[in-house]
XYZ file of C-alpha atoms in Angstrom:
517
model
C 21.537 23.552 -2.131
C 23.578 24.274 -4.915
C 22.423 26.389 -8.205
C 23.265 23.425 -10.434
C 21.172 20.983 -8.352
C 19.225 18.298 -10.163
C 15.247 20.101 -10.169
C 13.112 17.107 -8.964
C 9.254 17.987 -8.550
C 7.530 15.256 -6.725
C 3.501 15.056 -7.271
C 1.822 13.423 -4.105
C 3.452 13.296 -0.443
C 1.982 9.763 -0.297
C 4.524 7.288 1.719
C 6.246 6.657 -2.040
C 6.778 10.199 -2.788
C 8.133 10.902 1.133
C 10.753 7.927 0.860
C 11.819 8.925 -2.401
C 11.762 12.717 -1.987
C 14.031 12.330 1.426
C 16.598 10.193 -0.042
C 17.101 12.582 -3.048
C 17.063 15.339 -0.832
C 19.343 13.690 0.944
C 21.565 13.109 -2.088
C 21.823 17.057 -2.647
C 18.825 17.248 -5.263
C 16.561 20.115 -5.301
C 13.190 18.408 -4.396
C 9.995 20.321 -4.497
C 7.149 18.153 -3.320
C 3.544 19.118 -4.534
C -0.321 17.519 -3.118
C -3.485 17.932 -3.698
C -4.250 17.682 0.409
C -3.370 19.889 3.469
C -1.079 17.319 4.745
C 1.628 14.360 4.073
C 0.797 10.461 4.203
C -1.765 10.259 0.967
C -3.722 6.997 2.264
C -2.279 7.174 5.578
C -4.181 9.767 6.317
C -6.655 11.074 9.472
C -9.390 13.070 10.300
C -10.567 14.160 13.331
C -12.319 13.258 16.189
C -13.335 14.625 19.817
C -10.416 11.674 21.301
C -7.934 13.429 18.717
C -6.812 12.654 15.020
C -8.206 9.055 13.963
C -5.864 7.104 11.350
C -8.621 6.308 8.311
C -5.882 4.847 6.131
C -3.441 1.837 6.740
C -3.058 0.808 10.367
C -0.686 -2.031 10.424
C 3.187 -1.171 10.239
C 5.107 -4.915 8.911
C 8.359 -5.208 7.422
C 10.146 -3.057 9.656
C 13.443 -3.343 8.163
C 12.034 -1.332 5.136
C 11.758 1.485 7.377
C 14.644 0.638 9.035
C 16.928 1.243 5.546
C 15.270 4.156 4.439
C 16.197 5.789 7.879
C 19.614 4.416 7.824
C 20.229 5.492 4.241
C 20.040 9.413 5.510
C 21.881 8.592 8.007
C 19.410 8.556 10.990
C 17.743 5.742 13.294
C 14.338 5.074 13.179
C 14.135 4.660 16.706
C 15.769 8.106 17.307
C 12.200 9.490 15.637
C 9.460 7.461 16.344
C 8.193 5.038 19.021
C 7.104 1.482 17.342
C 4.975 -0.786 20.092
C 5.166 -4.666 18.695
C 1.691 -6.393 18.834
C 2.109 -9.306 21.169
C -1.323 -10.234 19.562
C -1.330 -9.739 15.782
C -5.217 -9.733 15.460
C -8.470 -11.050 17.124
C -11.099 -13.633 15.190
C -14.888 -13.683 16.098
C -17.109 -15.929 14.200
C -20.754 -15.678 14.228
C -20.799 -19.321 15.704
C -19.217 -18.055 18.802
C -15.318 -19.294 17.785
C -12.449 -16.653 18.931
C -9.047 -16.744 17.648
C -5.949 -14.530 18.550
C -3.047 -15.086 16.216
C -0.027 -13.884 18.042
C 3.470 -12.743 17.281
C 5.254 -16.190 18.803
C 4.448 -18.814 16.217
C 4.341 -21.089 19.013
C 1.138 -19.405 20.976
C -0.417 -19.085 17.411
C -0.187 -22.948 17.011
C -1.283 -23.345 20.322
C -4.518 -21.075 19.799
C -5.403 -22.768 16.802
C -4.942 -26.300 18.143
C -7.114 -25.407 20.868
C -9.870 -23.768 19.142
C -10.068 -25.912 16.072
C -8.188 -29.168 17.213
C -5.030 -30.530 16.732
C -4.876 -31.272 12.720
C -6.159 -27.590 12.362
C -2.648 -26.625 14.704
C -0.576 -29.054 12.266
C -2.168 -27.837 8.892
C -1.162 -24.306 10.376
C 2.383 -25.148 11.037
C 2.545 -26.470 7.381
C 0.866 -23.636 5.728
C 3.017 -20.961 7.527
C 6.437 -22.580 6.275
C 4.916 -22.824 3.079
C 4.779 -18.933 2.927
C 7.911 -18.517 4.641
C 10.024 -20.398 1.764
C 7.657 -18.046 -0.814
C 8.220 -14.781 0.917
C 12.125 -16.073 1.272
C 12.315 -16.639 -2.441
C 10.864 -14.050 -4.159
C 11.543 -11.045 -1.909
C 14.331 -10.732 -3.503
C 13.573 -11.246 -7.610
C 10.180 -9.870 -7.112
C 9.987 -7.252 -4.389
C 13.584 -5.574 -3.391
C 14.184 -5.581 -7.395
C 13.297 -2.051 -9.381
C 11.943 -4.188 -12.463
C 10.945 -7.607 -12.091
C 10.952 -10.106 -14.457
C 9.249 -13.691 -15.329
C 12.756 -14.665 -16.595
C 14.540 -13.941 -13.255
C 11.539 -15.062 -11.478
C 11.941 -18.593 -13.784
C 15.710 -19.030 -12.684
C 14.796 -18.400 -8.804
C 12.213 -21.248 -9.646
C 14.074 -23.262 -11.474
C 16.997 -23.285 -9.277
C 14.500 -24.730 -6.167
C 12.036 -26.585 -8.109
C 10.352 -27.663 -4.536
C 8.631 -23.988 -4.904
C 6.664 -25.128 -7.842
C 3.879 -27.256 -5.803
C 4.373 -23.824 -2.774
C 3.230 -21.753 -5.667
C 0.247 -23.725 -6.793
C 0.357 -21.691 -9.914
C -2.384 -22.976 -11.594
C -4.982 -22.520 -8.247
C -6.049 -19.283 -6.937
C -5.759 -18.550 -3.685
C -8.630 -19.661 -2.321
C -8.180 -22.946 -3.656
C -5.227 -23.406 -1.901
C -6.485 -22.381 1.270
C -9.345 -25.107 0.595
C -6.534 -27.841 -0.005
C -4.504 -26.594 3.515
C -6.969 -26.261 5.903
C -9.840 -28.874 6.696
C -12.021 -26.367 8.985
C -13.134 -23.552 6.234
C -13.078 -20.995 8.730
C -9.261 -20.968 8.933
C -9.392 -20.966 4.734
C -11.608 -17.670 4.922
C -9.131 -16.301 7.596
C -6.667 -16.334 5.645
C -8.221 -15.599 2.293
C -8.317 -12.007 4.134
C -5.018 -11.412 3.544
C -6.052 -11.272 -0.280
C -7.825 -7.798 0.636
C -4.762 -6.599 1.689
C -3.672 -5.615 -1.980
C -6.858 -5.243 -3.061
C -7.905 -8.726 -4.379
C -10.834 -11.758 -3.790
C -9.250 -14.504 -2.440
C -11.097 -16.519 -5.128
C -9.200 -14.553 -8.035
C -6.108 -13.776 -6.696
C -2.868 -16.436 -7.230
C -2.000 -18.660 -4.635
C 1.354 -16.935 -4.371
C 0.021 -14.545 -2.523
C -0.067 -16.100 0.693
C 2.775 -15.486 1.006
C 1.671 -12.021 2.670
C 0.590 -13.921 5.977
C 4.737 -14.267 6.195
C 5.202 -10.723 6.005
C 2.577 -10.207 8.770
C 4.267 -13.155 11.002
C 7.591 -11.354 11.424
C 6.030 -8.404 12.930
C 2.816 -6.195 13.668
C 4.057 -2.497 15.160
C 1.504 0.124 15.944
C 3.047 3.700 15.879
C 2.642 6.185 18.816
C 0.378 8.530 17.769
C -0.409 6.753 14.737
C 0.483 5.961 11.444
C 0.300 9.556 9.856
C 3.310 10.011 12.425
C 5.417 8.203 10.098
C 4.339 10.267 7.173
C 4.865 13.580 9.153
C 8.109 12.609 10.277
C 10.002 11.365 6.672
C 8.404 14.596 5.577
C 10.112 16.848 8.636
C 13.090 14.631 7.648
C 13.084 15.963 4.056
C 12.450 19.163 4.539
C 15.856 19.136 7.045
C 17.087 18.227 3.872
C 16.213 21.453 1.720
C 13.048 19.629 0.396
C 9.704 22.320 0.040
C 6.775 21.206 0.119
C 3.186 22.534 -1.300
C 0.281 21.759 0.214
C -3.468 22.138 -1.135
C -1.631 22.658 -4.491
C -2.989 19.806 -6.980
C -0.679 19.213 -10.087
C -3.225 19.819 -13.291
C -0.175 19.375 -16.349
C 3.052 17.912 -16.129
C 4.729 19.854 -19.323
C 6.944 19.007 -21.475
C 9.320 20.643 -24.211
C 11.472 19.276 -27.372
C 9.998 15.602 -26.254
C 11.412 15.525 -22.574
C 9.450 16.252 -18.735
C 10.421 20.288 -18.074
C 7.986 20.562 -15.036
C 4.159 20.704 -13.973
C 1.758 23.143 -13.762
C -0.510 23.856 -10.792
C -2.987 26.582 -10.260
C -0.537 28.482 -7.888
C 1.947 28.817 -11.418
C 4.628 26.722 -13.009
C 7.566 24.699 -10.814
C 9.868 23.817 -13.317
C 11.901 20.755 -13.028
C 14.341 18.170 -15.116
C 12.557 15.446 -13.715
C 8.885 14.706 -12.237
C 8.199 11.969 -9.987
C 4.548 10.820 -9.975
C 3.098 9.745 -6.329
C -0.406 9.432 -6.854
C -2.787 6.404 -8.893
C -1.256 5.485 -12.414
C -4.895 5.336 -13.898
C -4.344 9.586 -13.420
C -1.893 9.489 -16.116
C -3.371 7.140 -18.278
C -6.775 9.077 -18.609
C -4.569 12.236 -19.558
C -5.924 13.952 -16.093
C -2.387 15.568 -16.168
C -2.243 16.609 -19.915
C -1.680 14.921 -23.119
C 2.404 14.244 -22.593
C 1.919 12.100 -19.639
C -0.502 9.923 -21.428
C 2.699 7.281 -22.643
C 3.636 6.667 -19.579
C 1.513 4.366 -18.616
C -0.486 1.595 -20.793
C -3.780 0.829 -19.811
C -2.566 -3.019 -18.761
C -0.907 -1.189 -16.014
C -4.203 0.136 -14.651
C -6.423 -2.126 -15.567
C -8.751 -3.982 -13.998
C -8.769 -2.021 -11.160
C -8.681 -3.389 -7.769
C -11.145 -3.237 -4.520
C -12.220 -0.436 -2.419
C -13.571 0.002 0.807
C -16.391 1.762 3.175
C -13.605 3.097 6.019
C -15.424 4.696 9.587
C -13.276 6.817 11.182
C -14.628 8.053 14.462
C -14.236 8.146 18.471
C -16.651 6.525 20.912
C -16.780 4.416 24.006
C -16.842 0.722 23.455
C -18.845 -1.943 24.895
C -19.242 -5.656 25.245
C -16.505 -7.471 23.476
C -12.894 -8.006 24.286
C -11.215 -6.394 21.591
C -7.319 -6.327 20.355
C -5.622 -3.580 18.527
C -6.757 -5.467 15.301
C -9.707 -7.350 15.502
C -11.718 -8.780 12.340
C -15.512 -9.590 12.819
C -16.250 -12.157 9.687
C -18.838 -12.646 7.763
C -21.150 -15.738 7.358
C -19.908 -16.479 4.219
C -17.471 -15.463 2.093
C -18.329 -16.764 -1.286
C -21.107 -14.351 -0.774
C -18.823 -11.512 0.158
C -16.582 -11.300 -3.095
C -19.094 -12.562 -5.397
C -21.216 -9.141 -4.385
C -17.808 -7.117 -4.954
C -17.181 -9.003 -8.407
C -20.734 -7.549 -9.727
C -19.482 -4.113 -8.581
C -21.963 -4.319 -5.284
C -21.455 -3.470 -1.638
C -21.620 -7.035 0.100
C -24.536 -7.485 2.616
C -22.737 -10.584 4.231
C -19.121 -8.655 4.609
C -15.968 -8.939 6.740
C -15.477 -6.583 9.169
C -11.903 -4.983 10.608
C -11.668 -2.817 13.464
C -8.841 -0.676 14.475
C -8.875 0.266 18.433
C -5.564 2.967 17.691
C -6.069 3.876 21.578
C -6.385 0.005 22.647
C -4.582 -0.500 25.964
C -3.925 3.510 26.897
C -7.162 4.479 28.282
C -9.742 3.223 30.266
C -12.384 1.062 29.899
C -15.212 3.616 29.890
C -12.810 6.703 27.892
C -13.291 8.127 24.905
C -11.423 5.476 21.928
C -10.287 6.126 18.391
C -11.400 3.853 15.501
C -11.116 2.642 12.198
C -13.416 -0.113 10.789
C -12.913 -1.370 7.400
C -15.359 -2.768 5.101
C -14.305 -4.363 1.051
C -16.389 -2.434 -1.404
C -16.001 -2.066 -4.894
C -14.167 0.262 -6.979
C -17.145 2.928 -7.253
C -20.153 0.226 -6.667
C -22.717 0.369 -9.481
C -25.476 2.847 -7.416
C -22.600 4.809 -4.949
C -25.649 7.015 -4.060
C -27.598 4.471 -2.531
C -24.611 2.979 -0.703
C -24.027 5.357 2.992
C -27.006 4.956 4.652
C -27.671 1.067 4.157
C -23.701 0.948 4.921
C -24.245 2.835 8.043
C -27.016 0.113 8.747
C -25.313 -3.070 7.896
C -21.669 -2.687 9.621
C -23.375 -1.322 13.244
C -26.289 -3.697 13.530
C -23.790 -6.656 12.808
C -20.994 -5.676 15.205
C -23.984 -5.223 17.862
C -25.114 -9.191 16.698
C -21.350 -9.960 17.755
C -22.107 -8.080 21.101
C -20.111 -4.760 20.070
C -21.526 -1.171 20.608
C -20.449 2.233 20.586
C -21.272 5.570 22.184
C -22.093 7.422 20.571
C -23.104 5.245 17.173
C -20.724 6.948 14.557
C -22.721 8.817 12.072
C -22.616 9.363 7.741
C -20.377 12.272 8.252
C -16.981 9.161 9.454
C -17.535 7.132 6.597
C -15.991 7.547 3.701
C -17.035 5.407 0.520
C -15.589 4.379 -2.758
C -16.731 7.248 -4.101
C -15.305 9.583 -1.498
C -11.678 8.071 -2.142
C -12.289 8.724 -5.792
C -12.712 12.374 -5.092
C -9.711 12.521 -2.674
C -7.535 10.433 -4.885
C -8.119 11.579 -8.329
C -8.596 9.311 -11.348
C -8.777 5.995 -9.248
C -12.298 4.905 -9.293
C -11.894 4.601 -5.805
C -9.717 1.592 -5.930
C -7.392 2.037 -2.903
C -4.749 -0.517 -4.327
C -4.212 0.198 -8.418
C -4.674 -2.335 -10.603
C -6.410 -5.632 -9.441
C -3.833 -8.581 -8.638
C -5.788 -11.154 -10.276
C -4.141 -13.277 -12.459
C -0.654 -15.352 -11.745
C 1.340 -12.631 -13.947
C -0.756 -9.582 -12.200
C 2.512 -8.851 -10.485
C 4.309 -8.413 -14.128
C 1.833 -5.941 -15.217
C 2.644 -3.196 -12.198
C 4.261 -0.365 -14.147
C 7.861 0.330 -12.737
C 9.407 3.538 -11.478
C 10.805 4.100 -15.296
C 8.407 5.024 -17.893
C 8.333 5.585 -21.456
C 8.116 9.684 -21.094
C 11.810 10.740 -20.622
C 12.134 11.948 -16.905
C 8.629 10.871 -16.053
C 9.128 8.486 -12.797
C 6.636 6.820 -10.944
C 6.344 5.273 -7.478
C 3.443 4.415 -5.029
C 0.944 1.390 -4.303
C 0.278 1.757 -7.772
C 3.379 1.154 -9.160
C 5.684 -2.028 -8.903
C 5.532 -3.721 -6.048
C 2.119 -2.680 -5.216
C 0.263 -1.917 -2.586
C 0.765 -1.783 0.973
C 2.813 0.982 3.276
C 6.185 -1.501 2.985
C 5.491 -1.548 -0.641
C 5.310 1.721 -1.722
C 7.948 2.560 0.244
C 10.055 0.332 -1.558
C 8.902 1.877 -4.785
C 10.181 5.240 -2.820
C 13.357 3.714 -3.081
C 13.286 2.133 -6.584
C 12.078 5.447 -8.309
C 15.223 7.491 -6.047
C 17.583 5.030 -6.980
C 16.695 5.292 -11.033
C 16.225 9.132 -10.856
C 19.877 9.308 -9.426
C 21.367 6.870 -12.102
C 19.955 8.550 -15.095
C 20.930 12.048 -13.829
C 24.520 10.128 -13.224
C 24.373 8.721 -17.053
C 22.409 12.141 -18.411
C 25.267 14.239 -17.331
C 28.113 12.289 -17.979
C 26.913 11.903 -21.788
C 26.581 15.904 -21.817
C 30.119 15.993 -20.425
C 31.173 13.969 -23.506
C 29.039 15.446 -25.996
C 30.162 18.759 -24.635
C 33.589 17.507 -25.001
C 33.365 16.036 -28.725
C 31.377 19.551 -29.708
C 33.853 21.491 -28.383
C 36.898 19.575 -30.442
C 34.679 19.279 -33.308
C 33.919 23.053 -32.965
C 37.532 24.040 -33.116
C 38.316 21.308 -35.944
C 36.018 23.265 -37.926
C 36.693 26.684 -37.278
C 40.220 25.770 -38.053
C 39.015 23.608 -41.249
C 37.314 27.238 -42.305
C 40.337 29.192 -41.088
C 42.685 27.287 -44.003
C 40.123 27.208 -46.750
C 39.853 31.316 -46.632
């Protein structure tokens, strides 16, 4: 590392802050990575468990060649570090009327499954709906996703050159409303009205646009040996190869600033000075002034607000019994409506969804010791969070046993965490686990971008643009690297040049005073 190196201080070793910090490590900046836990991966985190650590954060890798690039731009392979397993099964459906549906990664099997479980116009509305998020995901990857800082006029232009997206976008319908118009049998609507949760939303306030995420789940569904928090551990290792250090246990309290500009952050461990600070963690945490009065203009209060949903996440080891399960299986409830209109009040739902993560699903036996994750929407801190664990406990056991599901042992309070749990790990963000709510066609406008208002004040993560999701804030990993490096670039060629004029200047004075003595 040289002496002049650019000083980068990255708060939060989320999978935003790891992307970015390894690629400008990579570049030959002088990264210093600071978080407020014991370990990389923020969200993708894991606790443990007599069967070994248990993922209690994402558990779906998609959009592999995101990880792909971010290898390849450090020059290594992703296959060289970790071991990806594609999901011949994407996920398992149970309905409480006794209906089972596996959606799988050949399009063709999917159709099949459908057609055979809900009939043959169900199988055709399928096909239809799928190449209907196809041509969105196609289009606006690109002007919305893989660009640093979208906007509705480049977004227009994509439009306007393929008009045919206009009725695929359904822009004045929500999603749900959509779904309604694609499918006749409701239970394929509230399938994929799921895929709303994904970044945090109700499928009955979210834009239609947004199924387009079923696409990004259709090319691909990888689990990761040993888990997801591999991934984390291993751009981390990566970085630090790189000269990166990184702090654990060592939460940021002030990011400082002198003469107007970002000059580091302050921690309780003493002062790492830097010319620029990347922020990794919720963009609420800057708006609240959590990390001092100079951060507060970062971010607008648009950008945080409304916030999005939260969850009640088990994380636990047991033996299974009496239902067939997948790696991803989803156990839904009896009716939706009733399900987000108990999360709109700010209420746990008592007719919910259920996911279930079996991480160890296919590598033990039948009666050994598994690893779990089950996933229930909640609110962004529900209105009583005090009442909430034990009737939470209740609820989500007693109605995987009415699908025919137990465990041994029954997990207890102590692998749950609740809204108000991720609040205290992730400070500043009410819990939500996705930033702002994406409700509202222009939601996706209203995603702050890596550049803020506070010179060298940078921000990336699910928070930021383009949102949630472990392919997303990667991407935002990349976007926040890519305009840290350009406005070093432009910052130190305009000191070269100022340098240069103040030097010539300097001399035409001196010599100016020389002939007037």
């Amino acid at each position: 590392m040289k002496a002049d190196s650019p000083k980068i201080v990255v708060i939060g070793a989320g999978i935003g802050g790891l992307a970015a910090a390894l690629r400008l490590s990579h570049q030959g900046c002088d990264v210093t990575v600071l978080d407020i836990h014991s370990a990389p991966g923020g969200k993708m985190r894991t606790v443990p468990s007599d069967a070994g650590p248990v993922d209690a954060g994402p558990t779906v890798l998609t959009m592999k060649p995101v990880f792909e690039a971010l290898f390849d731009d450090v020059g290594e392979t992703l296959a060289d570090h970790l071991v990806l397993k594609p999901l011949t099964t994407l996920a398992r459906h149970y309905w409480d009327d006794g209906a089972t549906l596996d959606l799988d990664a050949d399009p063709t099997k999917s159709i099949a499954n459908i057609t055979a479980t809900f009939g043959t116009k169900a199988g055709q509305e399928f096909e239809a709906f799928s190449a209907r998020a196809k041509r969105l995901y196609e289009a606006f990857d690109g002007p919305m996703m893989r660009t640093a800082e979208p906007n509705q006029m480049a977004v227009t232009k994509t439009v306007l050159a393929r008009p045919s997206l206009i009725p695929d976008m359904a822009p004045h319908q929500t999603m749900a409303g959509l779904l309604k118009r694609s499918f006749s049998d409701p239970r394929l609507a509230q399938l994929f009205g799921r895929y709303a949760t994904y970044v945090g939303g109700s499928p009955y306030a979210s834009p239609a646009i947004l199924s387009l995420i079923w696409q990004a789940e259709a090319q691909g569904v990888w689990s990761v040996q040993g888990g997801m928090h591999q991934l984390a551990r291993t751009i981390a290792k990566l970085a630090q190869a790189r000269g990166a250090t990184f702090h654990y246990n060592t939460p940021a309290t002030r990011i400082t600033r002198q003469d107007g500009r970002i000059n580091g952050v302050q921690t309780h461990a003493g002062h790492f000075p830097a010319d620029t600070v990347l922020f990794n963690g919720d963009p609420r945490a800057l708006e609240t002034g959590l990390l001092g009065e100079g951060a507060v203009p970062a971010v607008g209060k648009q950008h945080v607000e409304p916030r999005s949903l939260s969850a009640f996440v088990h994380a636990f080891a047991a033996v299974p019994d009496g239902v067939d399960l997948a790696h991803h299986t989803v156990f839904f409830g009896h009716d939706p409506k009733a399900e987000f209109k108990a999360l709109a009040k700010g209420d746990m739902p008592t007719d919910a969804t259920l996911y279930l993560c079996a991480q160890d699903h296919g590598q033990v036996g039948a009666d050994a010791l598994q690893r779990f994750e089950i996933i229930m929407n909640g609110p962004a801190i529900p209105r009583d969070p005090e009442k909430e664990k034990p009737p939470c406990q209740t609820q989500i056991f007693k109605r995987l046993r009415a699908f025919g599901l137990t465990f041994s042992p029954t997990p207890g309070p102590d692998a749950l965490t609740t809204p108000q749990g991720f609040d205290a790990l992730f400070p500043a963000s009410s819990g939500s686990l996705y930033g702002r709510s994406p409700h509202g066609l222009l939601a996706a406008f209203k995603r702050p971008t890596a550049r803020t208002k506070v010179p060298g004040l940078y921000l990336c993560g699910g928070g930021a643009h383009p949102g949630a999701g472990v392919p997303m804030a990667t991407l935002s990993g990349q976007h926040a690297a890519a305009a840290i490096m350009t406005d070093l670039a432009s910052t130190s060629m305009s000191h070269q040049t100022a340098t240069r004029g103040g030097t010539l200047t300097g001399s035409a004075t001196a010599g100016q005073k020389q002939s007037l003595s």
